[in-house]
Coordinates of N, CA and C in Angstrom, one line a residue:
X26 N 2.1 -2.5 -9.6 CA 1.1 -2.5 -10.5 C 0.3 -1.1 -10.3
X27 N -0.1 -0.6 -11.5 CA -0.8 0.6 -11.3 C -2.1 1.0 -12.5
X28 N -3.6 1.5 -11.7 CA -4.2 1.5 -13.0 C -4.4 2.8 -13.3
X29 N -4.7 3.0 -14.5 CA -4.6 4.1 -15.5 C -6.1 5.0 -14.5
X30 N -5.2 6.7 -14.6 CA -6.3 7.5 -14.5 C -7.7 7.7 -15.0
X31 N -7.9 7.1 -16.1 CA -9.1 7.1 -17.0 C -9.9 6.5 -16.1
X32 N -9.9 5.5 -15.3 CA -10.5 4.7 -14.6 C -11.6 5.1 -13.5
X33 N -10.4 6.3 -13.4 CA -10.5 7.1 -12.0 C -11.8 7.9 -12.6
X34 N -11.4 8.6 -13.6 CA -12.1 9.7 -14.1 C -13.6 9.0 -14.1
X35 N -13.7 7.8 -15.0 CA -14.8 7.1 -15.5 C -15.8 6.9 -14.0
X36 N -14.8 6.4 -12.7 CA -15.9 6.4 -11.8 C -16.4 7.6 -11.5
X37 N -15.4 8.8 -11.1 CA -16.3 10.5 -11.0 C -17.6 10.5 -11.9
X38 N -17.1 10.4 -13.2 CA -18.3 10.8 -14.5 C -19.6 10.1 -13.4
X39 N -19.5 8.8 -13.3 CA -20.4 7.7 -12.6 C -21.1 8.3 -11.8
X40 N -20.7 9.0 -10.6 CA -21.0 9.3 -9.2 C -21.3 10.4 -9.5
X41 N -20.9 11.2 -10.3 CA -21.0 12.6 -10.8 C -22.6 12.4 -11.3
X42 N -23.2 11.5 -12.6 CA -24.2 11.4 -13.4 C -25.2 11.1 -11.9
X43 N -25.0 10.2 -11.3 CA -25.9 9.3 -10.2 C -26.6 10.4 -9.2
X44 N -25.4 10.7 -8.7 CA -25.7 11.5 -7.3 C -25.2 13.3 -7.3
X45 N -24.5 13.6 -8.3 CA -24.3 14.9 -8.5 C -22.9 15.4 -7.8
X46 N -22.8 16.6 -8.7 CA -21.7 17.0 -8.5 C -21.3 17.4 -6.9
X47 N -21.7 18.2 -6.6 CA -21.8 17.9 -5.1 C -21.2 17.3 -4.5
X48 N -22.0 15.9 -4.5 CA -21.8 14.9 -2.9 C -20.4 14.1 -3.7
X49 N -20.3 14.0 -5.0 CA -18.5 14.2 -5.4 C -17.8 15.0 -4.9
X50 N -17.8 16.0 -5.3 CA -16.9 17.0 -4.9 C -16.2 17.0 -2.5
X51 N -17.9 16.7 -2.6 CA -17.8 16.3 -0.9 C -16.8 14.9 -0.2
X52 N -17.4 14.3 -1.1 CA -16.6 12.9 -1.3 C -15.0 13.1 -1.4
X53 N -15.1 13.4 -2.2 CA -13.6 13.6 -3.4 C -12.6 14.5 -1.9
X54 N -13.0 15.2 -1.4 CA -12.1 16.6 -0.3 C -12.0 15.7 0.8
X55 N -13.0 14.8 1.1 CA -12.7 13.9 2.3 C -11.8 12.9 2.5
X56 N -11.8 12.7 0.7 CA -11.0 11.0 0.3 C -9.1 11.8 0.6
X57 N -9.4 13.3 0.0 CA -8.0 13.7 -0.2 C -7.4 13.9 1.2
X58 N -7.8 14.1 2.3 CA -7.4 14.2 3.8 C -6.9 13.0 4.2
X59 N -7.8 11.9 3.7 CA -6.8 10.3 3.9 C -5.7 9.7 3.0
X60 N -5.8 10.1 1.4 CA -5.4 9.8 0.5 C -4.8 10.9 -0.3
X61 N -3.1 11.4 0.0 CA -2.6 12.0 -0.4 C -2.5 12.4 -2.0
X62 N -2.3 11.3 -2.2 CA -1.8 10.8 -3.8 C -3.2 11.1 -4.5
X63 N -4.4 12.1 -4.2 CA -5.8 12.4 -4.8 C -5.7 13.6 -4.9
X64 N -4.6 14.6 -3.9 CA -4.8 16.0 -3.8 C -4.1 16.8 -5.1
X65 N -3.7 15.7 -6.0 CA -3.1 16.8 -7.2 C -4.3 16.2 -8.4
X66 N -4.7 16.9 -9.5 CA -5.7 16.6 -10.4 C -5.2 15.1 -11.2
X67 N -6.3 14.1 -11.3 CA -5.9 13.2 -11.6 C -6.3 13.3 -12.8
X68 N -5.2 12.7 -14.2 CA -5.4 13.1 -15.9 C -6.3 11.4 -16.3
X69 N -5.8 11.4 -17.7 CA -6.4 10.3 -18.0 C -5.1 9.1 -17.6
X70 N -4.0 10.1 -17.9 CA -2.8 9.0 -18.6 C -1.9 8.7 -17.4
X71 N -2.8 9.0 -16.1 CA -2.2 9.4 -14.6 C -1.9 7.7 -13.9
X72 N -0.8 7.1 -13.6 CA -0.8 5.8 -13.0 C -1.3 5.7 -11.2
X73 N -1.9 5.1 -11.2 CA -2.7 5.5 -9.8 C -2.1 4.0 -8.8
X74 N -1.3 3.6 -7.9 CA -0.8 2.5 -7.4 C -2.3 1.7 -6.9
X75 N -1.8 0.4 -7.4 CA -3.4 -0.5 -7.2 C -3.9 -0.3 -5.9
X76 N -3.4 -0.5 -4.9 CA -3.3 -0.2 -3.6 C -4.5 1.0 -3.3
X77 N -3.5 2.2 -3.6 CA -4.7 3.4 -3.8 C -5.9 3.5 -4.2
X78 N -5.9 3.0 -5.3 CA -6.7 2.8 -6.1 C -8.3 2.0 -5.4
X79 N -7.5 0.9 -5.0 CA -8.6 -0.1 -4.3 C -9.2 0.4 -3.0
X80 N -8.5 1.4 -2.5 CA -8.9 1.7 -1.3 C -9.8 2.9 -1.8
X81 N -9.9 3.3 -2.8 CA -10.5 4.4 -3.5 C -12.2 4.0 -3.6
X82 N -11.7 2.7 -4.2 CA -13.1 2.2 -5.0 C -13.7 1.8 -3.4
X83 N -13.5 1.3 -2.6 CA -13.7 0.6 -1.5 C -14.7 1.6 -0.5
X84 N -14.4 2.9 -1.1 CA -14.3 4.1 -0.3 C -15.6 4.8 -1.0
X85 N -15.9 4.9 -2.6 CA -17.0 5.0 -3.5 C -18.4 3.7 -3.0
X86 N -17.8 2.6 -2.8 CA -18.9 1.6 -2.5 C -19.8 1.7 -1.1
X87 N -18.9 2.1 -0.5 CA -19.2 2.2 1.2 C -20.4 3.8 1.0
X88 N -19.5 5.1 0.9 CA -20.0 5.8 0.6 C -21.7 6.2 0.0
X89 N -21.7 5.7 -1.4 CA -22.4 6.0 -2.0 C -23.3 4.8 -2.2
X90 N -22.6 3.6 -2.0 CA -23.8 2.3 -2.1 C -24.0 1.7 -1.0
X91 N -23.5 2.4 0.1 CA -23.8 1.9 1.3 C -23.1 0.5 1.8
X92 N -22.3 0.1 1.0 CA -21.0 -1.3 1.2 C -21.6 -2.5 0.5
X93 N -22.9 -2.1 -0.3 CA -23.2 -3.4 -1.1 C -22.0 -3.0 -2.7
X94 N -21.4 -4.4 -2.4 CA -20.4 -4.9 -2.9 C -20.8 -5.4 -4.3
X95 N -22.4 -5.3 -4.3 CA -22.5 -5.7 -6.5 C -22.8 -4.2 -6.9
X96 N -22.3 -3.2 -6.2 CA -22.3 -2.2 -7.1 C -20.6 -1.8 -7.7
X97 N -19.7 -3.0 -7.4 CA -18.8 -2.6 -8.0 C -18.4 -3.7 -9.4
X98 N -19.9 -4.1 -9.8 CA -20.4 -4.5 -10.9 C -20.9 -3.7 -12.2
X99 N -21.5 -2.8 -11.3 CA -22.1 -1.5 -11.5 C -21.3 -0.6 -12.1
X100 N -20.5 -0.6 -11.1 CA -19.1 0.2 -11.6 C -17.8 0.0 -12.5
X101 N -18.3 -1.1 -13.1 CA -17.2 -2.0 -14.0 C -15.9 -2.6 -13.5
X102 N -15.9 -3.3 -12.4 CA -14.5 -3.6 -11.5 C -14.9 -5.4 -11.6

């Protein structure tokens, strides 16, 4: 199973609007050292393995909301 890159993009726009480009970008260079499959540009129409994916969002929550778990309500998940 795999979800669509739009996904991906929609949470950057998210974290990008919230907390700025920046601590994305900081984010994003940290995630790609653990998570290979991040280091090439992710499109809209990009299949992202659920797996990845989840470990992605898991990774945005901890991060940025400190691991409270209704911000991936927040985040449309």
């Amino acid at each position: 199973m795999h979800i669509k890159g739009i996904v991906f993009l929609g949470r950057a726009n998210t974290i990008i609007r919230e907390f700025g480009e920046a601590r994305w970008n900081e984010f994003l260079a940290k995630l790609r050292e653990r998570e290979p499959f991040f280091a090439r540009p992710i499109h809209a129409i990009a299949l992202i393995p659920v797996d990845t994916f989840l470990r992605f969002q898991d990774a945005v929550v901890r991060e940025f909301y400190g691991g409270d778990e209704s911000a991936n309500f927040h985040l449309g998940s």
